[in-house]
Short mmCIF file of C-alpha atoms in Angstrom, two decimals:
data_model
loop_
_atom_site.label_atom_id
_atom_site.label_comp_id
_atom_site.label_asym_id
_atom_site.label_seq_id
_atom_site.Cartn_x
_atom_site.Cartn_y
_atom_site.Cartn_z
CA MET O 1456 6.61 -2.48 -38.16
CA SER O 1457 7.17 -2.96 -34.41
CA THR O 1458 10.88 -2.32 -35.01
CA ARG O 1459 10.16 1.01 -36.68
CA ILE O 1460 7.65 2.22 -34.05
CA TRP O 1461 9.97 1.17 -31.25
CA HIS O 1462 12.98 2.77 -32.94
CA TRP O 1463 11.45 6.27 -32.84
CA ILE O 1464 9.88 5.94 -29.38
CA ASN O 1465 13.17 4.63 -28.10
CA ALA O 1466 15.17 7.37 -29.83
CA ALA O 1467 13.00 10.04 -28.19
CA SER O 1468 13.21 8.45 -24.73
CA VAL O 1469 16.98 7.87 -24.91
CA ILE O 1470 17.57 11.51 -25.90
CA ILE O 1471 15.29 12.84 -23.13
CA LEU O 1472 16.74 10.44 -20.56
CA PHE O 1473 20.30 11.38 -21.55
CA MET O 1474 19.72 15.14 -21.41
CA SER O 1475 17.72 15.05 -18.16
CA GLY O 1476 20.38 12.68 -16.81
CA LEU O 1477 23.05 15.32 -17.45
CA ASN O 1478 20.97 17.75 -15.33
CA ILE O 1479 20.73 15.13 -12.53
CA SER O 1480 24.50 14.58 -12.79
CA ASN O 1481 25.03 18.30 -12.08
CA ALA O 1482 23.46 17.81 -8.63
CA HIS O 1483 26.45 15.77 -7.41
CA ARG O 1484 29.35 15.70 -9.83
CA ARG O 1485 31.35 12.86 -8.32
CA LEU O 1486 31.28 9.11 -8.94
CA TYR O 1487 32.22 6.37 -6.46
CA TRP O 1488 32.56 2.59 -6.32
CA GLY O 1489 30.92 0.39 -3.70
CA ASP O 1490 27.92 1.07 -1.50
CA TRP O 1491 28.61 4.60 -0.34
CA GLY O 1492 30.58 7.75 -1.12
CA PHE O 1493 30.11 11.46 -0.49
CA SER O 1494 33.45 13.29 -0.40
CA PRO O 1495 36.07 14.18 -3.04
CA ASP O 1496 38.71 11.81 -1.66
CA GLN O 1497 36.35 8.84 -2.12
CA ALA O 1498 35.55 9.66 -5.75
CA TRP O 1499 37.12 7.95 -8.78
CA LEU O 1500 35.88 10.64 -11.14
CA VAL O 1501 34.84 14.28 -10.92
CA VAL O 1502 32.33 14.92 -13.69
CA PRO O 1503 32.30 18.29 -15.51
CA ARG O 1504 29.26 20.52 -15.10
CA PHE O 1505 26.96 20.21 -18.12
CA PRO O 1506 25.70 23.54 -19.51
CA GLY O 1507 22.03 24.48 -19.95
CA TRP O 1508 22.01 23.85 -23.71
CA ALA O 1509 22.79 20.18 -23.05
CA THR O 1510 20.31 19.55 -20.24
CA ILE O 1511 16.56 19.09 -19.82
CA PRO O 1512 15.19 21.43 -18.58
CA ASN O 1513 17.61 24.00 -20.00
CA TYR O 1514 18.41 25.39 -16.54
CA TYR O 1515 19.44 23.62 -13.36
CA SER O 1516 16.43 21.87 -11.81
CA LEU O 1517 16.97 18.56 -10.06
CA SER O 1518 13.25 18.02 -9.47
CA GLY O 1519 12.33 19.00 -13.05
CA ALA O 1520 15.00 16.73 -14.55
CA ARG O 1521 13.89 13.89 -12.27
CA ASP O 1522 10.28 14.33 -13.48
CA TRP O 1523 11.42 13.84 -17.11
CA HIS O 1524 13.71 10.97 -16.13
CA ILE O 1525 11.00 9.20 -14.11
CA ILE O 1526 8.40 9.44 -16.90
CA PHE O 1527 10.69 8.32 -19.72
CA SER O 1528 12.31 5.52 -17.71
CA LEU O 1529 8.91 3.80 -17.91
CA VAL O 1530 8.68 4.49 -21.66
CA LEU O 1531 12.20 3.11 -22.23
CA GLY O 1532 11.75 0.04 -20.00
CA PHE O 1533 8.33 -1.06 -21.23
CA GLY O 1534 9.21 -0.05 -24.81
CA LEU O 1535 12.28 -2.29 -24.81
CA LEU O 1536 10.34 -5.15 -23.22
CA THR O 1537 7.55 -4.87 -25.82
CA PHE O 1538 10.07 -4.66 -28.68
CA LEU O 1539 12.01 -7.72 -27.48
CA ILE O 1540 8.83 -9.78 -27.16
CA ALA O 1541 7.60 -8.62 -30.60
CA ALA O 1542 11.01 -9.27 -32.20
CA LEU O 1543 11.02 -12.75 -30.72
CA ILE O 1544 7.54 -13.51 -32.04
CA ASN O 1545 7.83 -11.96 -35.53
CA GLY O 1546 11.25 -13.50 -36.13
CA HIS O 1547 13.21 -10.21 -36.43
CA MET O 1548 15.52 -11.31 -33.61
CA PHE O 1549 16.53 -14.64 -35.15
CA ARG O 1550 16.27 -13.61 -38.80
CA ASN O 1551 18.12 -10.29 -38.69
CA LEU O 1552 19.84 -9.72 -35.35
CA PHE O 1553 21.57 -12.97 -34.51
CA ALA O 1554 24.79 -13.56 -36.40
CA ARG O 1555 25.27 -16.82 -38.31
CA ALA O 1556 28.27 -19.02 -37.61
CA ARG O 1557 29.93 -18.09 -40.90
CA GLU O 1558 29.64 -14.38 -40.04
CA TRP O 1559 31.71 -14.91 -36.89
CA ARG O 1560 34.72 -15.97 -38.99
CA LEU O 1561 37.58 -13.52 -38.60
CA SER O 1562 37.84 -13.15 -42.37
CA SER O 1563 34.22 -12.07 -42.73
CA ILE O 1564 34.57 -9.56 -39.85
CA THR O 1565 37.77 -8.03 -41.27
CA GLU O 1566 36.15 -7.91 -44.71
CA ASP O 1567 33.18 -6.05 -43.19
CA ILE O 1568 35.51 -3.58 -41.43
CA ARG O 1569 37.33 -3.04 -44.75
CA GLN O 1570 34.04 -2.33 -46.54
CA HIS O 1571 33.00 0.11 -43.80
CA LEU O 1572 36.31 1.98 -44.07
CA ARG O 1573 35.78 2.28 -47.82
CA LEU O 1574 32.35 3.70 -46.96
CA ASN O 1575 30.79 0.91 -48.97
CA PHE O 1576 27.56 0.02 -47.20
CA GLU O 1577 26.13 -2.29 -49.83
CA HIS O 1578 25.89 -5.73 -48.34
CA GLY O 1579 24.48 -8.78 -50.01
CA ASP O 1580 22.03 -11.11 -48.36
CA GLY O 1581 20.68 -10.32 -44.90
CA LYS O 1582 19.32 -7.06 -43.51
CA TYR O 1583 22.35 -6.21 -41.37
CA ASN O 1584 26.06 -6.94 -41.71
CA ILE O 1585 28.10 -8.44 -38.88
CA LEU O 1586 29.31 -5.10 -37.44
CA GLN O 1587 25.72 -3.87 -37.35
CA LYS O 1588 24.62 -7.08 -35.67
CA ILE O 1589 27.32 -6.73 -32.99
CA ALA O 1590 26.48 -3.04 -32.42
CA TYR O 1591 22.70 -3.55 -32.32
CA ALA O 1592 22.90 -6.64 -30.13
CA SER O 1593 25.19 -4.89 -27.62
CA VAL O 1594 22.75 -1.96 -27.42
CA LEU O 1595 19.68 -4.22 -27.14
CA PHE O 1596 21.01 -6.90 -24.83
CA VAL O 1597 23.78 -5.16 -22.87
CA MET O 1598 23.65 -1.36 -22.82
CA LEU O 1599 19.92 -0.61 -22.61
CA PRO O 1600 19.23 -3.44 -20.09
CA SER O 1601 22.13 -2.36 -17.89
CA MET O 1602 20.89 1.25 -17.99
CA ILE O 1603 17.48 0.00 -16.85
CA PHE O 1604 18.79 -2.31 -14.14
CA THR O 1605 21.37 0.13 -12.73
CA GLY O 1606 18.60 2.75 -12.71
CA MET O 1607 16.43 0.36 -10.70
CA VAL O 1608 19.29 -0.25 -8.23
CA MET O 1609 19.51 3.49 -7.57
CA SER O 1610 15.83 3.61 -6.66
CA PRO O 1611 15.44 2.93 -2.90
CA GLY O 1612 11.89 1.56 -3.30
CA MET O 1613 12.97 -0.82 -6.06
CA GLU O 1614 16.04 -1.85 -4.11
CA ALA O 1615 13.85 -2.92 -1.18
CA ALA O 1616 11.85 -5.07 -3.63
CA TRP O 1617 14.87 -6.66 -5.35
CA PRO O 1618 17.85 -6.23 -2.99
CA TRP O 1619 19.94 -8.89 -4.83
CA MET O 1620 20.26 -6.60 -7.82
CA THR O 1621 22.38 -4.10 -5.88
CA ASP O 1622 24.91 -6.82 -5.08
CA LEU O 1623 24.95 -7.84 -8.75
CA PHE O 1624 26.29 -4.41 -9.66
CA GLY O 1625 28.63 -4.18 -6.66
CA GLY O 1626 26.70 -1.64 -4.59
CA ARG O 1627 24.57 1.42 -5.15
CA GLN O 1628 27.39 3.80 -5.97
CA SER O 1629 28.92 1.27 -8.38
CA ALA O 1630 25.54 1.03 -10.11
CA ARG O 1631 25.49 4.83 -10.35
CA SER O 1632 28.98 4.81 -11.93
CA ILE O 1633 28.00 2.05 -14.40
CA HIS O 1634 24.81 3.99 -15.26
CA PHE O 1635 26.98 7.00 -16.11
CA ILE O 1636 29.54 5.00 -18.15
CA MET O 1637 26.81 3.17 -20.10
CA ALA O 1638 25.03 6.47 -20.82
CA TRP O 1639 28.18 7.71 -22.56
CA GLY O 1640 28.55 4.33 -24.30
CA LEU O 1641 25.06 4.84 -25.72
CA PHE O 1642 26.03 8.40 -26.66
CA GLY O 1643 28.99 6.97 -28.60
CA PHE O 1644 26.71 4.48 -30.36
CA PHE O 1645 24.29 7.33 -31.19
CA ILE O 1646 27.06 9.43 -32.80
CA VAL O 1647 28.43 6.52 -34.89
CA HIS O 1648 24.89 5.45 -35.78
CA ILE O 1649 23.96 8.95 -37.03
CA ALA O 1650 27.30 9.33 -38.84
CA LEU O 1651 26.78 6.04 -40.71
CA VAL O 1652 23.20 6.97 -41.63
CA VAL O 1653 24.51 10.25 -43.05
CA LEU O 1654 27.35 8.51 -44.94
CA ALA O 1655 25.09 5.79 -46.29
CA GLY O 1656 22.66 8.23 -47.84
CA PRO O 1657 20.51 9.95 -45.23
CA VAL O 1658 17.41 10.54 -47.35
CA ARG O 1659 16.95 6.89 -48.33
CA GLN O 1660 17.96 5.66 -44.84
CA ILE O 1661 15.50 7.88 -43.01
CA ARG O 1662 12.77 7.08 -45.54
CA ASP O 1663 13.38 3.38 -44.91
CA MET O 1664 13.28 3.96 -41.14
CA ILE O 1665 9.76 5.32 -41.62
CA THR O 1666 8.39 3.10 -44.39
CA GLY O 1667 10.27 -0.12 -43.64
CA GLY O 1668 12.28 0.04 -46.86
CA LYS O 1669 10.02 -2.15 -48.92
CA THR O 1670 10.41 -1.27 -52.59
CA PRO O 1671 7.15 -1.60 -54.50
CA MET D 831 18.57 26.48 -44.25
CA LYS D 832 21.90 24.76 -43.80
CA ARG D 833 21.71 21.35 -42.18
CA ARG D 834 23.85 22.48 -39.24
CA ASN D 835 21.61 25.48 -38.63
CA PHE D 836 18.62 23.17 -38.81
CA LEU D 837 20.13 20.83 -36.21
CA VAL D 838 20.95 23.70 -33.84
CA ALA D 839 17.42 25.08 -34.25
CA ALA D 840 15.90 21.63 -33.71
CA GLY D 841 18.01 21.11 -30.57
CA ALA D 842 17.15 24.53 -29.18
CA SER D 843 13.44 24.05 -29.80
CA LEU D 844 13.56 20.62 -28.12
CA LEU D 845 15.09 22.24 -25.03
CA ALA D 846 12.77 25.23 -25.04
CA GLY D 847 9.83 22.91 -25.72
CA CYS D 848 10.77 20.60 -22.86
CA SER D 849 11.21 23.51 -20.47
CA LYS D 850 7.82 24.94 -21.48
CA ILE D 851 6.10 21.55 -21.21
CA GLY D 852 7.77 21.06 -17.82
CA GLU D 853 5.90 24.09 -16.51
CA THR D 854 2.43 22.98 -17.55
CA GLN D 855 -0.28 21.45 -15.39
CA TRP D 856 -0.66 18.33 -17.55
CA PHE D 857 3.04 17.57 -17.31
CA ASP D 858 2.80 17.74 -13.50
CA THR D 859 -0.12 15.33 -13.64
CA LEU D 860 1.84 13.01 -15.92
CA ALA D 861 4.87 13.15 -13.60
CA ASP D 862 2.65 12.36 -10.59
CA THR D 863 1.14 9.43 -12.48
CA ALA D 864 4.58 8.06 -13.39
CA GLU D 865 5.59 8.48 -9.73
CA SER D 866 2.65 6.42 -8.47
CA TRP D 867 3.21 3.82 -11.21
CA HIS D 868 6.74 3.42 -9.90
CA ARG D 869 5.46 3.10 -6.34
CA GLY D 870 2.95 0.46 -7.45
CA LEU D 871 5.63 -1.42 -9.39
CA HIS D 872 8.05 -1.32 -6.45
CA ARG D 873 5.44 -2.82 -4.15
CA ALA D 874 4.20 -5.33 -6.77
CA LEU D 875 7.67 -6.56 -7.74
CA GLY D 876 8.56 -6.98 -4.06
CA GLY D 877 5.44 -9.11 -3.60
CA GLY D 878 3.69 -6.78 -1.15
CA ARG D 879 3.70 -3.49 0.69
CA ILE D 880 6.37 -4.51 3.17
CA THR D 881 9.73 -4.97 1.50
CA MET D 882 12.87 -4.36 3.52
CA ALA D 883 15.65 -1.93 2.65
CA PRO D 884 19.06 -3.65 2.77
CA GLU D 885 20.82 -3.69 6.13
CA TYR D 886 24.58 -3.77 6.43
CA SER D 887 27.21 -4.95 8.90
CA ARG D 888 29.22 -2.72 11.24
CA ALA D 889 32.20 -3.04 8.89
CA ASP D 890 30.22 -1.27 6.15
CA ILE D 891 29.53 1.89 8.20
CA SER D 892 31.04 4.93 6.50
CA PRO D 893 33.73 6.79 8.49
CA PHE D 894 31.60 9.90 8.73
CA PHE D 895 27.92 10.60 8.18
CA ARG D 896 27.56 13.63 5.97
CA GLY D 897 25.00 16.24 6.98
CA ASN D 898 23.15 18.07 4.22
CA GLY D 899 20.49 20.76 4.02
CA ASN D 900 20.14 22.29 7.47
CA ARG D 901 23.10 21.33 9.68
CA THR D 902 21.76 23.02 12.79
CA VAL D 903 18.77 25.13 13.84
CA ASP D 904 19.45 28.80 14.41
CA THR D 905 16.73 29.62 16.95
CA PRO D 906 17.10 30.64 20.63
CA ALA D 907 14.84 27.73 21.61
CA TYR D 908 17.02 25.18 19.81
CA ARG D 909 20.26 26.73 21.15
CA ALA D 910 18.84 26.51 24.66
CA ALA D 911 17.74 22.92 24.12
CA GLU D 912 21.17 22.02 22.78
CA ALA D 913 22.82 23.63 25.83
CA GLU D 914 20.87 21.35 28.15
CA ASN D 915 21.53 18.25 26.02
CA PHE D 916 17.91 18.20 24.86
CA ALA D 917 16.77 17.11 28.34
CA ASN D 918 13.40 18.85 27.86
CA TRP D 919 12.83 18.08 24.16
CA ARG D 920 9.32 16.84 23.46
CA LEU D 921 7.76 14.93 20.60
CA SER D 922 4.06 15.58 20.21
CA VAL D 923 1.76 13.00 18.63
CA SER D 924 -1.41 14.68 17.44
CA GLY D 925 -4.11 14.86 14.78
CA LEU D 926 -6.42 11.94 14.03
CA VAL D 927 -5.42 9.86 17.08
CA ASP D 928 -7.45 8.69 20.08
CA ASN D 929 -4.78 9.60 22.66
CA PRO D 930 -2.60 12.59 21.75
CA LEU D 931 0.85 12.15 23.29
CA ASP D 932 3.63 14.43 24.47
CA LEU D 933 6.71 12.23 24.71
CA SER D 934 9.99 13.11 26.42
CA LEU D 935 13.29 11.66 25.23
CA SER D 936 13.23 9.23 28.16
CA ASP D 937 9.72 8.12 27.15
CA ILE D 938 11.10 7.46 23.66
CA ARG D 939 14.13 5.57 25.01
CA ALA D 940 11.80 3.48 27.21
CA LEU D 941 9.89 2.13 24.19
CA PRO D 942 11.07 -1.10 22.49
CA GLN D 943 14.08 -0.12 20.38
CA ARG D 944 15.18 -1.14 16.91
CA THR D 945 18.75 -0.81 15.65
CA GLN D 946 19.44 -0.93 11.93
CA ILE D 947 22.50 -0.30 9.76
CA THR D 948 21.16 1.26 6.59
CA ARG D 949 22.30 3.33 3.66
CA HIS D 950 21.17 6.91 3.25
CA ASP D 951 20.78 8.00 -0.38
CA CYS D 952 20.62 11.70 -1.03
CA VAL D 953 18.54 12.84 -4.01
CA GLU D 954 21.72 14.55 -5.26
CA GLY D 955 23.46 11.20 -5.66
CA TRP D 956 25.75 10.57 -2.68
CA SER D 957 25.31 7.80 -0.09
CA ALA D 958 26.45 7.13 3.48
CA ILE D 959 25.91 4.16 5.79
CA GLY D 960 25.08 4.54 9.48
CA GLU D 961 23.65 2.61 12.41
CA TRP D 962 20.39 4.08 13.69
CA THR D 963 18.58 3.32 16.93
CA GLY D 964 15.10 4.29 18.03
CA PRO D 965 11.53 3.08 18.48
CA GLN D 966 9.47 2.07 15.47
CA LEU D 967 7.03 4.76 14.42
CA SER D 968 4.33 2.06 14.43
CA SER D 969 4.75 1.46 18.18
CA ILE D 970 4.30 5.19 18.87
CA LEU D 971 1.22 5.30 16.60
CA ASP D 972 -0.16 2.20 18.35
CA LEU D 973 0.15 4.00 21.71
CA ALA D 974 -1.68 7.00 20.31
CA GLY D 975 -4.34 4.93 18.55
CA LEU D 976 -4.65 5.92 14.90
CA GLN D 977 -8.20 6.79 13.85
CA SER D 978 -9.70 5.19 10.74
CA GLU D 979 -9.89 8.50 8.82
CA ALA D 980 -6.10 8.93 9.00
CA ASN D 981 -4.34 8.43 5.64
CA PHE D 982 -0.99 10.15 6.09
CA ILE D 983 1.54 10.91 8.81
CA VAL D 984 3.02 14.42 8.83
CA PHE D 985 6.40 15.06 10.48
CA ARG D 986 6.94 18.47 12.09
CA CYS D 987 10.45 19.85 12.50
CA ALA D 988 12.27 22.60 14.40
CA ASP D 989 14.34 23.68 11.37
CA TYR D 990 13.29 26.11 8.67
CA PHE D 991 14.52 27.98 5.60
CA MET D 992 14.10 31.67 4.80
CA ARG D 993 12.43 32.45 1.47
CA GLY D 994 12.37 35.72 -0.42
CA GLN D 995 14.40 38.94 -0.33
CA SER D 996 15.91 40.14 2.95
CA GLU D 997 13.14 42.68 3.84
CA ASP D 998 10.15 40.49 3.06
CA SER D 999 11.73 37.10 3.70
CA THR D 1000 9.47 34.59 5.36
CA ARG D 1001 10.25 31.60 7.50
CA VAL D 1002 9.19 28.29 5.92
CA ASP D 1003 9.27 25.35 8.31
CA TYR D 1004 10.65 22.00 7.24
CA TYR D 1005 8.11 19.20 7.29
CA GLU D 1006 7.59 15.87 5.61
CA SER D 1007 4.94 13.19 5.27
CA CYS D 1008 4.42 9.56 4.29
CA ASP D 1009 1.55 7.15 3.69
CA LEU D 1010 0.42 4.56 6.24
CA ASP D 1011 2.35 1.72 4.50
CA ASP D 1012 5.62 3.51 5.08
CA ALA D 1013 4.54 4.66 8.56
CA ALA D 1014 3.85 1.05 9.58
CA HIS D 1015 7.05 -0.27 7.95
CA PRO D 1016 9.33 -2.09 10.43
CA GLN D 1017 12.33 0.05 9.41
CA THR D 1018 10.53 3.36 9.87
CA ILE D 1019 11.92 4.53 13.21
CA ILE D 1020 12.27 7.73 15.22
CA ALA D 1021 16.06 7.63 15.63
CA HIS D 1022 17.81 9.18 18.64
CA GLN D 1023 21.18 7.48 18.12
CA LEU D 1024 23.66 7.32 15.25
CA ASN D 1025 26.44 4.73 15.45
CA GLY D 1026 25.70 4.13 19.14
CA GLU D 1027 26.01 7.81 20.15
CA PRO D 1028 23.29 10.42 20.74
CA LEU D 1029 22.29 11.86 17.36
CA PRO D 1030 24.71 14.69 16.39
CA VAL D 1031 23.27 18.16 15.69
CA LEU D 1032 24.53 17.80 12.09
CA ASN D 1033 22.27 14.78 11.58
CA GLY D 1034 19.14 16.13 13.30
CA ALA D 1035 19.57 16.05 17.10
CA PRO D 1036 17.84 14.95 19.16
CA LEU D 1037 15.31 13.08 16.97
CA ARG D 1038 15.03 12.32 13.28
CA LEU D 1039 12.88 10.15 11.10
CA ARG D 1040 14.33 7.17 9.23
CA LEU D 1041 12.16 6.26 6.24
CA GLU D 1042 14.48 3.72 4.69
CA ARG D 1043 12.75 3.03 1.37
CA GLN D 1044 12.88 6.67 0.28
CA LEU D 1045 15.53 9.31 -0.48
CA GLY D 1046 17.25 11.46 2.13
CA TYR D 1047 15.01 14.52 2.07
CA LYS D 1048 12.12 12.42 3.42
CA HIS D 1049 14.10 11.60 6.60
CA ALA D 1050 13.04 14.71 8.53
CA LYS D 1051 15.55 15.99 11.12
CA TYR D 1052 15.02 17.94 14.40
CA LEU D 1053 11.64 16.26 14.86
CA THR D 1054 9.14 18.00 17.13
CA GLY D 1055 5.88 16.35 16.17
CA VAL D 1056 4.07 13.53 14.45
CA GLU D 1057 0.58 14.30 13.17
CA ALA D 1058 -2.00 11.96 11.64
CA VAL D 1059 -4.08 13.58 8.90
CA ALA D 1060 -6.71 12.57 6.35
CA SER D 1061 -5.31 14.68 3.51
CA LEU D 1062 -2.13 16.64 2.76
CA ASP D 1063 -3.93 19.27 0.70
CA ASP D 1064 -4.29 21.82 3.51
CA ILE D 1065 -0.88 21.29 5.08
CA ASN D 1066 1.52 24.13 4.18
CA GLY D 1067 1.91 24.17 0.37
CA GLY D 1068 -0.20 21.04 -0.05
CA HIS D 1069 2.49 18.88 -1.67
CA GLY D 1070 3.39 16.91 1.46
CA GLY D 1071 6.81 18.30 2.29
CA TYR D 1072 9.12 21.30 2.33
CA TRP D 1073 11.09 20.43 -0.84
CA GLU D 1074 7.93 19.20 -2.53
CA ASP D 1075 6.33 22.61 -1.89
CA VAL D 1076 9.19 24.95 -2.73
CA ALA D 1077 11.05 23.06 -5.47
CA GLY D 1078 8.66 20.49 -6.93
CA TYR D 1079 10.46 17.43 -5.54
CA GLN D 1080 8.66 14.11 -5.80
CA TRP D 1081 6.49 13.22 -2.79
CA TYR D 1082 7.13 9.51 -3.30
CA ALA D 1083 10.92 9.58 -3.10
CA GLY D 1084 11.38 5.83 -3.60
CA ILE D 1085 12.75 6.50 -7.09
#
């Protein structure tokens, strides 16, 4: 139950954060490493301008986009925290998310890749297969937390509270670059995730995402 | 309806919906609430109201300190002041204080000085590191004697922007404000030097605010006055700053 509620709240916040983030990116379309950077010769990447149909709001507004980003950063952060605590207590984390030793065998991973390529998504015991476990765990324990923590590093008030975190990410501009890279990593996960739902039978999948998939 | 058409329609309505919601009163209230939640969290996670922004070494100073927004002030008064190296520039301290002050630059240089190498983060996303020198705002406010009704400090500036079409354009003065926690913060200084030199015109000569736990637009340049007030509601647009009034920027720019 907590997984399903969190899934939809999280989906909404990730989409809003991503699209308002693209609007914020338009304000300064260069990325740097280290603590500082402001001119083209210091940049490692010049980011394309994102059009209005891809951004929230659907016209350029740095303050409007920041309002959306600021609200939903709290939803994402506290949502993830609540989900992780609930998943720890109700056993979802150990029962479904953590891979067993036998699943880490190369043969079982290659077999799972082979089944995915054949578009065969029937898997025996266990809720998720090994590729799902790797993908979900990297989103839950790597990508979303690093989005949250690099976001915190970019906040001057937060940085004054926890200055060590800036050093952890190699400086404020490095954190900004990592935030950008991870956002596109999550975008990639989102596309593959949606594609696999569609391939695996979208009606049943989406029904299960709402009901929990318990057959009467 | 084809699935693709449905997806396009759903996407477009999300965008249109968000833009509509973004213009409503309740969304503004929600955004303000989220902003003060962040401020509360920042202070709580740091274990109190006084947490220090990181300070750097001389080796970390960026080769140039970018100027943004207004890079000079196009008024006869400012041009004249610049021509005489700001020898007669004054900083007024007024409002809810026991002793209003009118400080010259030499008065300001005679106060105890603080030098700090800090990073400036623009709301747009770029950063630069510089060494700033000047008296703490708290020592100036102590001289003036803050009254108990004062809740905010307003910063008055010589620069302005023109709003509207050419015939009916109006001059809107830059200003900013902060709460008493930030005003009393040890790193909140009235800077008159950058990297050991008098403050360049580009960066707000002869005086600018450094409010190190917030974004760049809070660090008012070309400072002419400091004013203690009970409420920000009746000051200019009522949102506590130039960008807050004209473009809806966040008043607490610690995020």
